[in-house]
Structures are given as C-alpha cells and as structure tokens.
Short mmCIF file of C-alpha atoms and ligand atoms in Angstrom, two decimals:
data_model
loop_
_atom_site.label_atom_id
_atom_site.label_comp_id
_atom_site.label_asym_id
_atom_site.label_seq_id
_atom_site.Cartn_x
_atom_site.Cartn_y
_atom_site.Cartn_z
CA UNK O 1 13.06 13.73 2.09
CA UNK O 2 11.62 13.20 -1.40
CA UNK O 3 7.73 12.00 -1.33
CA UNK O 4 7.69 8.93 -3.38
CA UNK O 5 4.77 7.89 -5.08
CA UNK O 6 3.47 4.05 -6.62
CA UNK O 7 4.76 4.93 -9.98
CA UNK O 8 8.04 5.77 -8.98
CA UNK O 9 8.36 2.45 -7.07
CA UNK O 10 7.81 -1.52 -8.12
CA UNK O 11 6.76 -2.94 -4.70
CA UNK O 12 4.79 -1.06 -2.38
CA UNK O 13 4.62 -3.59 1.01
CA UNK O 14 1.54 -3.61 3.80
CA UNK O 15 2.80 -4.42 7.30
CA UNK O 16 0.08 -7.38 8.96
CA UNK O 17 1.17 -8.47 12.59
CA UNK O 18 -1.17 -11.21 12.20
CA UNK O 19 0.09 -12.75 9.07
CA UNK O 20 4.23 -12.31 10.46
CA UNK O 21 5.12 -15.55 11.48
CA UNK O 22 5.59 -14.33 14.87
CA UNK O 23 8.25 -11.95 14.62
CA UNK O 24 8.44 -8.75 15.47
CA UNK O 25 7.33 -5.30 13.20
CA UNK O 26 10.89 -4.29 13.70
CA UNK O 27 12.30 -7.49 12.50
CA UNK O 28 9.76 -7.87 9.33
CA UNK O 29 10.39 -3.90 8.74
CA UNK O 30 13.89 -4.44 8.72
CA UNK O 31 14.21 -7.29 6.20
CA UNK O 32 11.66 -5.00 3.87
CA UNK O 33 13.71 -2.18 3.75
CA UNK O 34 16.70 -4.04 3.69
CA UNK O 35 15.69 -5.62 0.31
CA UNK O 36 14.84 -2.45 -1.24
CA UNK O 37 11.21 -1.46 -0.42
CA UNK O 38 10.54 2.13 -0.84
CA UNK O 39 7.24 2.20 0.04
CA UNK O 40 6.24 1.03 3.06
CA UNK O 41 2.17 1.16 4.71
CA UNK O 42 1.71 0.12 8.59
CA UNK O 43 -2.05 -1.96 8.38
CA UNK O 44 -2.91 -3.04 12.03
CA UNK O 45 -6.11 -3.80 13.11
CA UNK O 46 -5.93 -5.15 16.72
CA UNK O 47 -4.04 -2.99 18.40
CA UNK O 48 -4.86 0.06 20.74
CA UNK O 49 -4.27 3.60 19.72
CA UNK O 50 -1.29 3.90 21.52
CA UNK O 51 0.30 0.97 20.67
CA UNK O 52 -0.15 1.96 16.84
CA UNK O 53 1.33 5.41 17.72
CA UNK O 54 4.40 3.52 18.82
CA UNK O 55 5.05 1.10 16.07
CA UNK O 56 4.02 3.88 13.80
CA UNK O 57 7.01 6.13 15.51
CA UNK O 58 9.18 3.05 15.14
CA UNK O 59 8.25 2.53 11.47
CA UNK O 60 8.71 6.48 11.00
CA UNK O 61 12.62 6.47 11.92
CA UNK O 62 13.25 2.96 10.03
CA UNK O 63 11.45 4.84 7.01
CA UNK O 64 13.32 7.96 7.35
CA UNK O 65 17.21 6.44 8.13
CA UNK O 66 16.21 3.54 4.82
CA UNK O 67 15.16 6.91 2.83
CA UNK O 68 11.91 5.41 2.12
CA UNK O 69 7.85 6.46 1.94
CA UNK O 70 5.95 5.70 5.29
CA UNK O 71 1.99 5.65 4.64
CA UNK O 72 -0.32 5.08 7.70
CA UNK O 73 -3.44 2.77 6.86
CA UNK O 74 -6.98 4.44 8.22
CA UNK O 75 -5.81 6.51 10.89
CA UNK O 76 -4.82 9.98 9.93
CA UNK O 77 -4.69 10.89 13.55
CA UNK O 78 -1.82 8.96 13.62
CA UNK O 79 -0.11 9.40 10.33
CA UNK O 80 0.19 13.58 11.41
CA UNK O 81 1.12 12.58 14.82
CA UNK O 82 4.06 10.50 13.34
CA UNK O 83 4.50 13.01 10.57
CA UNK O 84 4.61 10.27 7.83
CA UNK O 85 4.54 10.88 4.29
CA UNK O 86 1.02 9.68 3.26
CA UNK O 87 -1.82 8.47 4.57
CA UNK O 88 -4.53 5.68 2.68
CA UNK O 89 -8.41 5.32 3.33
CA UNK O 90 -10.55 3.30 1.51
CA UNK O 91 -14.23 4.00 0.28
CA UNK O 92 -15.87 3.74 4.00
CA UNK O 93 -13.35 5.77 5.69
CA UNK O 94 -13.15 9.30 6.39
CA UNK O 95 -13.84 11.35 2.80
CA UNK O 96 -10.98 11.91 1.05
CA UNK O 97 -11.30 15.90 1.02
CA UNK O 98 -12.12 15.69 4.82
CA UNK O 99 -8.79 13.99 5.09
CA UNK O 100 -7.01 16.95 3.43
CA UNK O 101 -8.32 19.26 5.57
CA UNK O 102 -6.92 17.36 8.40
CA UNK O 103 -3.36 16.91 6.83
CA UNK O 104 -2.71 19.85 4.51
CA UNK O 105 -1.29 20.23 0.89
CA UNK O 106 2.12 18.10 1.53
CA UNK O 107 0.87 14.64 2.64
CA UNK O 108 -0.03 11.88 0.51
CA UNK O 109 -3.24 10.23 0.52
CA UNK O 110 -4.35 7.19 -1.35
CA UNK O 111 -7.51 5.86 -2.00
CA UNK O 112 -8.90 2.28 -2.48
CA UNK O 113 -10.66 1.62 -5.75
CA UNK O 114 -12.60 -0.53 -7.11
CA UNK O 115 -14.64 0.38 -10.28
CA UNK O 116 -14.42 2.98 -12.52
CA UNK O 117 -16.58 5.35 -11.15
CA UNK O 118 -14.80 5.58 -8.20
CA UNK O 119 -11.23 6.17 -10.17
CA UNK O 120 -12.94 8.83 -12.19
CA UNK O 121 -14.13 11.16 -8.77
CA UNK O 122 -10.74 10.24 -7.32
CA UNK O 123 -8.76 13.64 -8.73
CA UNK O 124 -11.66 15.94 -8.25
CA UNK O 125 -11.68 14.41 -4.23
CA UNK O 126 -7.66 15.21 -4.03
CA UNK O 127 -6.43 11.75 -3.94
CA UNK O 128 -2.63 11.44 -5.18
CA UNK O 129 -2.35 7.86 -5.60
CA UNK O 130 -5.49 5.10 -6.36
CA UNK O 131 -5.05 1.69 -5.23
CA UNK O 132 -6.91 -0.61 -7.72
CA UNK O 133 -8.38 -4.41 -6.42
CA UNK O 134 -8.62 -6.45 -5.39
CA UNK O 135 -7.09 -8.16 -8.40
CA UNK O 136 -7.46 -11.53 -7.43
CA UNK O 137 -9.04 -13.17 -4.16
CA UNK O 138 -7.18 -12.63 -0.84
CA UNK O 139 -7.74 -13.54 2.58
CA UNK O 140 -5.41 -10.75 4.24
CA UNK O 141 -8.64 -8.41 4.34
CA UNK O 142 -11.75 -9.54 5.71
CA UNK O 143 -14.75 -6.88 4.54
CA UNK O 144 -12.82 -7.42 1.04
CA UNK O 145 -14.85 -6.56 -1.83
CA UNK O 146 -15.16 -9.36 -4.77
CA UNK O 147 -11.90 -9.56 -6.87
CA UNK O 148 -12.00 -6.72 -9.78
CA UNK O 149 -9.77 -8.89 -11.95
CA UNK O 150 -7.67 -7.19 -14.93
CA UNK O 151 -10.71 -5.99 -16.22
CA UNK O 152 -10.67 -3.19 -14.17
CA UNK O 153 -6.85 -2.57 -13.50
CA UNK O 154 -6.89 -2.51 -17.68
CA UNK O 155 -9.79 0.16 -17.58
CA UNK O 156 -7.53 2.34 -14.81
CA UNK O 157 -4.07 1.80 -16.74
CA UNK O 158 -5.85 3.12 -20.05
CA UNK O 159 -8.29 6.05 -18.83
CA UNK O 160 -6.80 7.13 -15.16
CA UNK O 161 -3.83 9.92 -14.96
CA UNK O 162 -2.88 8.98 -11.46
CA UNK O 163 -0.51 6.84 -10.19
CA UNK O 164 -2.17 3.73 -9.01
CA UNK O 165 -1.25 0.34 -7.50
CA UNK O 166 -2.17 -2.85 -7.99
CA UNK O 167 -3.86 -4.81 -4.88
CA UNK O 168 -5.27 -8.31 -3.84
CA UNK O 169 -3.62 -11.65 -4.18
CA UNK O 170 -0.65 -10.71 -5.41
CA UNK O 171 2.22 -13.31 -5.47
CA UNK O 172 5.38 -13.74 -7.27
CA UNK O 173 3.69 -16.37 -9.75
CA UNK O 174 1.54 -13.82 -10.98
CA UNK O 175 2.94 -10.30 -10.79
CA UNK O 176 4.65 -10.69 -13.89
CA UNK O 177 0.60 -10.63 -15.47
CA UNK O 178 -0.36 -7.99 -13.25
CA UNK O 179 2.81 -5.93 -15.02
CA UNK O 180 1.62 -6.90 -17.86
CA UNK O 181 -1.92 -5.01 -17.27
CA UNK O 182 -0.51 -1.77 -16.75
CA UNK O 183 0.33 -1.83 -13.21
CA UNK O 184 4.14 -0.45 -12.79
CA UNK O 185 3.60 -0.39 -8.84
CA UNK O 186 2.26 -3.61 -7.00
CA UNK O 187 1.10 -3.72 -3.68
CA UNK O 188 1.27 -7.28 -1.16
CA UNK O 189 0.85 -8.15 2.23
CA UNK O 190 1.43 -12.03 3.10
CA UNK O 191 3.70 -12.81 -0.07
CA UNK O 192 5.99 -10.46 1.73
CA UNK O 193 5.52 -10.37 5.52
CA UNK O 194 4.21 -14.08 5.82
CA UNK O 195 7.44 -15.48 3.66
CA UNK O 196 9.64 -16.83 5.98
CA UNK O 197 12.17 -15.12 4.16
CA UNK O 198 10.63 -11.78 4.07
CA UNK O 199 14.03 -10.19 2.11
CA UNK O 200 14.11 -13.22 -0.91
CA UNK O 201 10.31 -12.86 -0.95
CA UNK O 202 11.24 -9.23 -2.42
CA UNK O 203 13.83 -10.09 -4.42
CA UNK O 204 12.16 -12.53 -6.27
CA UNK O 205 8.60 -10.58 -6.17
CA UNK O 206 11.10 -7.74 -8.12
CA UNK O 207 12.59 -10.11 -10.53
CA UNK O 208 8.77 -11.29 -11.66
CA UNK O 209 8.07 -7.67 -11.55
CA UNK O 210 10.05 -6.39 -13.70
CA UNK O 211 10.00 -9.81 -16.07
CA UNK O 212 6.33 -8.46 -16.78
CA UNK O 213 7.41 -4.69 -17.04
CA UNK O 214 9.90 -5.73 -19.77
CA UNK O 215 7.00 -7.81 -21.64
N1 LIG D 1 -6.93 -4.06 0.21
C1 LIG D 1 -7.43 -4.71 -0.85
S1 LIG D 1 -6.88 -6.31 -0.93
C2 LIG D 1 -5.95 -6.11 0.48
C3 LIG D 1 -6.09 -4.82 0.97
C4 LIG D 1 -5.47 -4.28 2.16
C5 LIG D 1 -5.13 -7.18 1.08
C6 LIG D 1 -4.09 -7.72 0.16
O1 LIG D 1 -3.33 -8.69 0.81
P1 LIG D 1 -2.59 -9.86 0.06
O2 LIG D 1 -2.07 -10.75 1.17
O3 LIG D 1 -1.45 -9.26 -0.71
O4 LIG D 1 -3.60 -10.54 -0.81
MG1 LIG D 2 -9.51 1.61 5.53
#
C-alpha cells in the first residue's frame, strides 16, 4: 500500500477512547474511514500493553481493507508489532533517530512541534512529517504545552520543507483559518470522535477545510 503523508491528506483523525461517547474503537473507526479519513493515529493512554496491541491489530486491518495510513501514538513497540505505516513521538519520547533505528528506512515517523527550533532539527533527526501546536487551547491532552497560535504554524508554512499538520483545538468553526495559515493537513481528536455523528463531523470538518484551502 502507498504511505500517505499530511500533505497528501486534509484530515488526519486521533482515536481517544475517553472522549468516544461510549462506543466502541471499532464503531468510531468505522464511521472515520467511512467518511473518507486517510490518515488515521490510535492515541490511548489507559490501557495495558496488550490491550493496545489488540485494538492496534484491529485498527491495522480496518486501515489496510479502507486503503488508508495507520500511525501508532508513543509506542513503537507496538506500531512494528502491528506493522503500521508510521509511528509519532513527541519532544519527551524516545529520540527521533533512536526511533529509526528501531523501525528502519520504510516507516513513518512524526514529530510534535512546537517552536521553531524544534522544526528546524526535525530533518537532520529523520522525522518525515512535523506536527505543529497546539494551535489553539485543548483539553484532549493533559501535559499540553501553551497554545502556539498562527504565529508559529505561519513561521513552519513559510521556512519548513516538510509536510506538517496542524494540531490543538481544532473545530469546524475554525479550520477554515487554520487553512488559511498554511496548514493543507489538519489534525483533531474530539471534533471528530466526540461528535455524535462522528461521519458528518468529517464531512463538514472537509467542507470548512477546503473553504479555507480555496481562500
Ligand atoms: N497534541 C497536541 S494538541 C493534542 C495532541 C494530541 C490534542 C488535540 O485534541 P483536540 O481535541 O483536537 O483539541
Ligand atoms: Mg507522545
């Protein structure tokens, strides 16, 4: 299957059991897909290992038969077990060229941003994809740094030659402005899996979208 990469996608969705309304990772999964995601990222923080390995196999096949990207938050153990297509770490995790050791040439790896320095050592580290935030003020991630605002996602859009996405707060009322600031690949958690219609929630999260892209 093709590795796709933010920049080649509009809405890049974050799986959050806690945020899902009570249904199940199959059911929100489903509806995502469904709609059109293409990049998909399984973000669990209260479950055991092998629990994740399981919903990660699970999200694996639904990924694979919907011909879309499956990136494992944090736990690259995991993401090579599963074989998925990327794997994303933020500034306290595991280095970034560690991680390549550990997972070889082919998978992806993003990295969480969130000034310009960090953007700039990003290539050099072997990241493929940045993600840049938060943008606005969320409270889907606790140990959240303080929103970046467009200040930075301008700064990456005009100086950074990686794909990126755009991260933090994002909601259909103001995607269209985060378009608008360079981002071509946006990135949500509980606009998406906390709707309780998880499939319009992308449709109309992709109309705003692509209102923005157009201007
Ligand atoms: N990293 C930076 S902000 C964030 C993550 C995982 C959470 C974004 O969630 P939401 O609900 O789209 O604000
Ligand atoms: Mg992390």
């Amino acid at each position: 299957m093709p590795k796709i990469l933010p920049g080649e996608a509009d809405i890049y969705a974050i799986t959050d059991s806690r945020l899902s309304l009570g249904r199940s990772l199959e059911e929100v999964a489903s509806a995502l897909l469904g709609a059109g995601v293409r990049i998909l990222q399984y973000r669990e923080k209260n479950l055991k290992g092998g629990e994740m390995l399981e919903e990660c196999r699970l999200l694996r096949r639904m990924t694979s038969e919907a011909g879309a990207c499956f990136i494992v938050n944090d736990h690259v153990d995991i993401a090579m077990l599963v074989e998925a297509d990327g794997v994303h770490v933020g500034q306290e995790d595991l280095p970034v060229p560690e991680v390549r050791k550990l997972v070889g040439p082919d998978m992806i790896i993003g990295l969480s941003t969130h000034e310009p320095q960090q953007a700039l050592a990003a290539r050099g580290l072997g990241a493929d994809y940045l993600g840049v935030g938060p943008i606005f003020a969320t409270q889907t991630k606790e140990d959240v740094v303080a929103p970046v605002g467009f200040a930075y996602l301008d700064w990456v859009a005009a100086n950074i030659d990686l794909p990126f996405v755009a991260i933090g707060g994002i909601k259909a009322h103001n995607i269209a402005d985060v378009a608008r600031h360079g981002a071509r690949c946006c990135c949500l958690v509980s606009e998406l899996v906390g709707a309780p219609d998880v499939a319009a929630s992308v449709r109309a999260v992709r109309e705003a979208m692509h209102q923005g892209l157009q201007g």
